[in-house]
Coordinates of N, CA, C and O in Angstrom, one line a residue:
X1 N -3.5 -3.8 36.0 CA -2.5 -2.9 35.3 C -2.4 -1.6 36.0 O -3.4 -0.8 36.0
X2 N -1.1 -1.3 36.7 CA -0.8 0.1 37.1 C -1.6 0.8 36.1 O -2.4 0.4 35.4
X3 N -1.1 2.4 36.2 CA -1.7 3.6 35.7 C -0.6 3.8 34.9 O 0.5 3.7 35.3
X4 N -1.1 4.0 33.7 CA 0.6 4.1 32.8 C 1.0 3.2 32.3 O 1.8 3.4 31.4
X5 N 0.6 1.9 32.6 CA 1.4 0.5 32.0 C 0.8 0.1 30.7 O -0.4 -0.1 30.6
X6 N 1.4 0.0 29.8 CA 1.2 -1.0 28.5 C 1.3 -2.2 28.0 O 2.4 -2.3 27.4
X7 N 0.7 -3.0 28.0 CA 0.5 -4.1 27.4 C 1.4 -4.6 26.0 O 0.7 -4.9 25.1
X8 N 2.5 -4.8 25.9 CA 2.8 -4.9 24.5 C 2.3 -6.3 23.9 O 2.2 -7.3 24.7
X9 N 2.1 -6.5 22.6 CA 1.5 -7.5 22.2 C 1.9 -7.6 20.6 O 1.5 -6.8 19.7
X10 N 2.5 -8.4 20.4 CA 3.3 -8.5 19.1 C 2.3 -9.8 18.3 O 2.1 -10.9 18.8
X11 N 1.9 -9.3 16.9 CA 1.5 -9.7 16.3 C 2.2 -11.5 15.9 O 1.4 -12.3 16.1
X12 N 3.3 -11.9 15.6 CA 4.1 -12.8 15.5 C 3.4 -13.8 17.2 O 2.8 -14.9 17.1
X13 N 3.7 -13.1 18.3 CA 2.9 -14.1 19.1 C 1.7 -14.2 18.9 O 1.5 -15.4 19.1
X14 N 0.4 -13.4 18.6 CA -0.5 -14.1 18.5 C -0.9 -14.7 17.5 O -2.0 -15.2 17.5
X15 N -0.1 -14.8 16.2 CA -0.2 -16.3 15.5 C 0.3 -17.6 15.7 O 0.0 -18.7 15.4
X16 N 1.3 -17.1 16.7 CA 2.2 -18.5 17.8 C 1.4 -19.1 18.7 O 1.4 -20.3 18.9
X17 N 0.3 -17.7 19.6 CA -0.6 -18.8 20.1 C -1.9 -17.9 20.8 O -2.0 -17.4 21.9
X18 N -2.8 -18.0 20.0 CA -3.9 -17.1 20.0 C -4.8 -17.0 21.2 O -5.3 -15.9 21.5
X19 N -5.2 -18.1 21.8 CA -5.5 -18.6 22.8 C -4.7 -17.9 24.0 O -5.1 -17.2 24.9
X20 N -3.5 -18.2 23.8 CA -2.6 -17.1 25.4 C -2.6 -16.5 25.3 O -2.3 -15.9 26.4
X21 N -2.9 -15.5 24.0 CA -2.4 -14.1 23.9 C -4.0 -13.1 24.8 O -4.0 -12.2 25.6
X22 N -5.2 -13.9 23.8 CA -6.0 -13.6 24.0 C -6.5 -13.5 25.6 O -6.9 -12.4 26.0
X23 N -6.5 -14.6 26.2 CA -6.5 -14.6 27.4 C -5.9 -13.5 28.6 O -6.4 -13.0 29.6
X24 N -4.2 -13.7 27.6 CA -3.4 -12.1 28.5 C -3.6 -11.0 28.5 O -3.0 -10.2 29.2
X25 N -4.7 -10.5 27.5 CA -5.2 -9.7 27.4 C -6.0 -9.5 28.2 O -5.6 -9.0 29.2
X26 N -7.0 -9.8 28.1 CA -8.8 -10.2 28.8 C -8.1 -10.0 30.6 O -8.5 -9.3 31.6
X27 N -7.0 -10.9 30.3 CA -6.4 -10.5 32.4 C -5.8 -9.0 32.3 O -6.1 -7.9 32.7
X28 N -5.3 -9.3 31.8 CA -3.9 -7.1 31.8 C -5.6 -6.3 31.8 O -5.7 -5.5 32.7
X29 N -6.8 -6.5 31.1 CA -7.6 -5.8 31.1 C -8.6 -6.0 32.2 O -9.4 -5.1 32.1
X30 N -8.8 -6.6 32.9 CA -9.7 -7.4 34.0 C -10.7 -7.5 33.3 O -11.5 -6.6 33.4
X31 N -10.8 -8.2 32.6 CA -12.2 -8.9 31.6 C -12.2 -10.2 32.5 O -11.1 -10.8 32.7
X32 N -13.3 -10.7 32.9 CA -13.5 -12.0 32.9 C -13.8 -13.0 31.8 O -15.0 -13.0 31.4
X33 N -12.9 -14.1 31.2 CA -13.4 -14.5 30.0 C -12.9 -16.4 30.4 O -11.9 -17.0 30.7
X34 N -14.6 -16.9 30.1 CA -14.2 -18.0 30.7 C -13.3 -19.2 29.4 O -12.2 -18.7 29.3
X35 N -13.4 -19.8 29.0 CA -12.3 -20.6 28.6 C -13.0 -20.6 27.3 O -12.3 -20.4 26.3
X36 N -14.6 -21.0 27.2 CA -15.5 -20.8 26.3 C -15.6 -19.5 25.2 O -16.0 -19.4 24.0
X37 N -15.2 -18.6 26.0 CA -15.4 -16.8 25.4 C -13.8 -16.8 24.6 O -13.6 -16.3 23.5
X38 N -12.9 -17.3 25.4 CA -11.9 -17.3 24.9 C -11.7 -17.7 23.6 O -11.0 -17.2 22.8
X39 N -12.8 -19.3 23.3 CA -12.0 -19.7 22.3 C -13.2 -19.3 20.8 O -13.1 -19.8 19.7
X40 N -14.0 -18.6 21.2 CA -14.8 -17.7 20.5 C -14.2 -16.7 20.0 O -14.3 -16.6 18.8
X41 N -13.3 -15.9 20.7 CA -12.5 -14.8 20.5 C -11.7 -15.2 19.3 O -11.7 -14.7 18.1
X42 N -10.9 -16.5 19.9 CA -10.4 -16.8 18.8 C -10.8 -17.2 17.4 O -10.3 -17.0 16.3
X43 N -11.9 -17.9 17.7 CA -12.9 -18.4 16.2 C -12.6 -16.6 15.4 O -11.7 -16.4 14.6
X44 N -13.2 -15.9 15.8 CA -14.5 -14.6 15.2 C -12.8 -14.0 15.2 O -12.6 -13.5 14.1
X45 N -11.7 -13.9 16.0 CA -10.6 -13.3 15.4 C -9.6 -13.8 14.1 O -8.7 -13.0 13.7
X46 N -9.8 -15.0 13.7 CA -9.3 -15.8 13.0 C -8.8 -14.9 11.9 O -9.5 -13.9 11.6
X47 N -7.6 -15.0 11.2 CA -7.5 -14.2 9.6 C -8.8 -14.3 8.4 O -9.2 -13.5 7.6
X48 N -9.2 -15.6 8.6 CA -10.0 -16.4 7.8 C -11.5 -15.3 7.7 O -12.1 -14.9 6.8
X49 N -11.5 -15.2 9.4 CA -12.8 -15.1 9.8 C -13.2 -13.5 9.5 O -14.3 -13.2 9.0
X50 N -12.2 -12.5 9.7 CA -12.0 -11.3 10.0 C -11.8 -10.8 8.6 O -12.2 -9.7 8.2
X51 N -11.0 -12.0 7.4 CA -11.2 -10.8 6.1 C -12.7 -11.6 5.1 O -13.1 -11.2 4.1
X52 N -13.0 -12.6 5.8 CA -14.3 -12.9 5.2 C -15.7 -11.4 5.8 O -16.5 -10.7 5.1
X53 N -15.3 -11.5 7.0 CA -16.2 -10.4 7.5 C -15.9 -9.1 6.4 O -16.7 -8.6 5.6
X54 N -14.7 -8.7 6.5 CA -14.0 -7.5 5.6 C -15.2 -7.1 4.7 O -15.8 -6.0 4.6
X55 N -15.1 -8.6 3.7 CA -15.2 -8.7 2.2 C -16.3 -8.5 2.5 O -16.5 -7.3 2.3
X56 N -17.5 -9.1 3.2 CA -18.8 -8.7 3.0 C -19.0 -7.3 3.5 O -19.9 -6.9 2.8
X57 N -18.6 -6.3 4.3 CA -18.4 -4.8 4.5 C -18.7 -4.3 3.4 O -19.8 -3.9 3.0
X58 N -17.2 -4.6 2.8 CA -16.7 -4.4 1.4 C -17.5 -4.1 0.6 O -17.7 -3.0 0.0
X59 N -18.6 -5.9 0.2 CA -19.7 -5.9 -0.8 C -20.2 -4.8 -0.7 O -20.2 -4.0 -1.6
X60 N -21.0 -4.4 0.8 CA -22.1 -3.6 1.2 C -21.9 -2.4 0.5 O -22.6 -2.0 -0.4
X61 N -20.8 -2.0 1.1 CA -20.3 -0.2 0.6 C -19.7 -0.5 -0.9 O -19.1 0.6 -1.2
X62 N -19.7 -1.2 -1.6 CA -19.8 -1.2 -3.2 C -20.7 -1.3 -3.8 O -20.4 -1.0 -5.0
X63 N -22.2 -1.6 -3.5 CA -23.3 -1.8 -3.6 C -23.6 -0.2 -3.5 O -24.2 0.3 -4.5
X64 N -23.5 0.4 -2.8 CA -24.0 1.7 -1.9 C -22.9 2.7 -2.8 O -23.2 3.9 -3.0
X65 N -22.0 2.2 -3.3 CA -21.4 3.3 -4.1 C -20.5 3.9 -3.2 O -20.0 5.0 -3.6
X66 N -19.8 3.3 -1.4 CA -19.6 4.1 -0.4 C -17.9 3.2 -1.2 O -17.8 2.0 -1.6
X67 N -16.6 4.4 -1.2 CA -15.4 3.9 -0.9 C -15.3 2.9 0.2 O -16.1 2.6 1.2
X68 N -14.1 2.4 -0.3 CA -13.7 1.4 1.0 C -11.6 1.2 0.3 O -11.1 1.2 -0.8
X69 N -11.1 1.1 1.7 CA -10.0 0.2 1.0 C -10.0 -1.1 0.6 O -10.6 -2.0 1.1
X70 N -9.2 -1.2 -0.3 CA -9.2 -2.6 -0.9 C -7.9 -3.2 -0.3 O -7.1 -2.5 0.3
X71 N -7.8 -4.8 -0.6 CA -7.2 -5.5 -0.1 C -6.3 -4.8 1.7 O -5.1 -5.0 2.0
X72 N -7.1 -4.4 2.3 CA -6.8 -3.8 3.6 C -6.1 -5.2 4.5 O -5.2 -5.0 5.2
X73 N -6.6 -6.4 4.3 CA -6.6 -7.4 5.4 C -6.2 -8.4 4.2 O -7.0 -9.1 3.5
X74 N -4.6 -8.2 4.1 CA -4.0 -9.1 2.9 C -4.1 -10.6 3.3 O -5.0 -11.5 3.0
X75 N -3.0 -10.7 4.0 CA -2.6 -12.4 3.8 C -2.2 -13.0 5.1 O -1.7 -14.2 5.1
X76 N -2.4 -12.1 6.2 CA -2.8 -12.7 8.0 C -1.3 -12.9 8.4 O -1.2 -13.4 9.5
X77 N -0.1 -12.6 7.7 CA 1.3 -13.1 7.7 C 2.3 -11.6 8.8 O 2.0 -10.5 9.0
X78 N 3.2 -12.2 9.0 CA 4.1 -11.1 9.5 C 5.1 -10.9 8.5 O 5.1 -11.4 7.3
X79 N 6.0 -9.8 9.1 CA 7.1 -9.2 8.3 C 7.6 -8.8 6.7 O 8.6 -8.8 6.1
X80 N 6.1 -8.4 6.3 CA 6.2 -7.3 5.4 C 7.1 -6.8 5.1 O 7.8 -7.0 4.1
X81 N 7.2 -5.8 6.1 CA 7.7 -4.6 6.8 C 8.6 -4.5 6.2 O 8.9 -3.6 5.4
X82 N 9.6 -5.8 6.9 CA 10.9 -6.0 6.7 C 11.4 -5.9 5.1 O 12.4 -5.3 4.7
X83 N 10.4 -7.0 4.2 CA 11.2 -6.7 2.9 C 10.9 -5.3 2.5 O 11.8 -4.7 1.9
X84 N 9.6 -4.6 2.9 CA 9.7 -3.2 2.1 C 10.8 -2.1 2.6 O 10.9 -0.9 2.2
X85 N 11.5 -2.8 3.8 CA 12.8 -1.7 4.1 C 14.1 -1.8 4.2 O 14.9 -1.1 4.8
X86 N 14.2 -3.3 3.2 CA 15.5 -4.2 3.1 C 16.3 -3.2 2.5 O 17.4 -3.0 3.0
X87 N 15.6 -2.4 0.8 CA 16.7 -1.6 0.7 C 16.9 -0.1 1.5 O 17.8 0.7 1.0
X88 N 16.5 0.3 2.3 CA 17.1 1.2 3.1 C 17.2 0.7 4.8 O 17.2 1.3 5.9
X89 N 17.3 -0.5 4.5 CA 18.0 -1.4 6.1 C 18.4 -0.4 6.8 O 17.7 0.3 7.5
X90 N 19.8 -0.2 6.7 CA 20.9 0.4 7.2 C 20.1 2.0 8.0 O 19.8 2.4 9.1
X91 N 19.9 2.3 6.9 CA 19.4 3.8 7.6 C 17.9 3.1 8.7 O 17.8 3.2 9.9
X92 N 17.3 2.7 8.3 CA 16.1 2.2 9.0 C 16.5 1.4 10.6 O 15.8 1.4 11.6
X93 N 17.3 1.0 10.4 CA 18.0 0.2 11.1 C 18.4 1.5 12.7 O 17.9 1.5 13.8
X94 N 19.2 2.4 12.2 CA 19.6 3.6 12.7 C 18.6 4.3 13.3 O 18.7 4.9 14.4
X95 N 17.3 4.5 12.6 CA 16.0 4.8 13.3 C 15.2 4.0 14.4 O 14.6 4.5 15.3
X96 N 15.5 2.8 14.1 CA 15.2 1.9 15.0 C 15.8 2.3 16.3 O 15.3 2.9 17.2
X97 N 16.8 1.9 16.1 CA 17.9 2.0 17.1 C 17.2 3.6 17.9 O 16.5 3.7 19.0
X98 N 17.4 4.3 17.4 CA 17.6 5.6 18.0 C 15.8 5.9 18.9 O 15.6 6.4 20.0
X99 N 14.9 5.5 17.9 CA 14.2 5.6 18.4 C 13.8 4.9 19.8 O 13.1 5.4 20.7
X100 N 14.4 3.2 19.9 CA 13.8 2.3 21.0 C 14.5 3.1 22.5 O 14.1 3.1 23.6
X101 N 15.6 3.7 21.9 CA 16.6 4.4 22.7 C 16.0 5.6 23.8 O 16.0 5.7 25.1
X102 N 15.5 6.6 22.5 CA 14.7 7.2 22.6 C 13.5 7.2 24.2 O 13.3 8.1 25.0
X103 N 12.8 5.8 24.1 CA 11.3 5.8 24.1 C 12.0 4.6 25.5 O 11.2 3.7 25.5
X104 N 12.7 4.4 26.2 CA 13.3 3.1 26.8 C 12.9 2.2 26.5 O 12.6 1.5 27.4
X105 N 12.9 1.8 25.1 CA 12.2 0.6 24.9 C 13.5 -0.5 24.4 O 14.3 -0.1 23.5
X106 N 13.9 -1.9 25.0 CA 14.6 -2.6 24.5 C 14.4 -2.6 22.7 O 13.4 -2.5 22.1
X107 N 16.1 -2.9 22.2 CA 16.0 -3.0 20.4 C 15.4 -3.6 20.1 O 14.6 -3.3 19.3
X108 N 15.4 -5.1 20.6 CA 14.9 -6.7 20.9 C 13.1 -6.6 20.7 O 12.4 -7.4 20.0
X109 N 12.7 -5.5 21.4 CA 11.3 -5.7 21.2 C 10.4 -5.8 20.2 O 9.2 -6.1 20.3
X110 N 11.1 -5.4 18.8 CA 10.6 -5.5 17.6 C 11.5 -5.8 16.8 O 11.8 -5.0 15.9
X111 N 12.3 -7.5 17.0 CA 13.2 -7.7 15.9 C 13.4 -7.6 14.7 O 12.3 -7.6 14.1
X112 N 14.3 -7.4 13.9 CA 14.6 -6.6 12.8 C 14.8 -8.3 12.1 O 14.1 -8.9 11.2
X113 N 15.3 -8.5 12.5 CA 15.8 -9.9 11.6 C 14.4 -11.0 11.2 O 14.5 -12.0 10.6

C-alpha cells in the first residue's frame, strides 16, 4: 500500500465473505497469513464468537462494579442505519451526497438503498 492509501472495507462484504475479506486485508497490510491463520481469524472474528467474548468482559466488569456498555455488539446484521434515517432520508440523503462529493469519494460507496 502506497503512503496515503486506504483500504476501504465495508462491513456488508465481510458477511458476504469473511475469508476474502480477511485475507485482503492481511495482503493491503503485508501480514503473512497462511490459509490456516486465516481461517482462525475468521473462527475468533465470528459475531457468535466476538459477543460471546463481549458478554464475558461484561460479566467481569459487573462483578467489579466497573461500567460497561450494554448491548454494544447487537445482532452481527447490516443497515440499521438506514431505518434510523428513513425519516429524515431526504435531508440525509443531501448530506450524503454532499459529503462523498466533498471527500472524492464515489455516492455508490456506501449505498443508501
Amino acid at each position: 500500500a502506497g503512503a496515503g492509501s486506504v483500504l476501504w472495507v465495508k462491513f456488508e462484504d465481510i458477511k458476504k465473505d469473511p475469508e476474502g475479506q480477511i485475507r485482503r486485508i492481511a495482503e493491503y497490510c503485508c501480514i503473512p497469513a497462511s490459509d490456516e491463520v486465516i481461517r482462525k481469524t475468521v473462527e475468533a472474528s465470528s459475531f457468535k464468537n466476538m459477543k460471546a467474548t463481549a458478554d464475558a468482559i461484561n460479566s467481569e466488569k459487573a462483578k467489579k462494579g466497573i461500567r460497561y456498555k450494554k448491548n454494544h455488539i447487537r445482532k452481527g446484521e447490516s443497515g440499521k442505519w438506514r431505518k434510523t434515517f428513513k425519516d429524515e432520508s431526504e435531508d440525509f440523503l443531501k448530506f450524503h451526497q454532499m459529503k462523498c462529493n466533498q471527500l472524492g469519494l464515489p455516492e455508490d460507496l456506501f449505498p443508501l438503498e
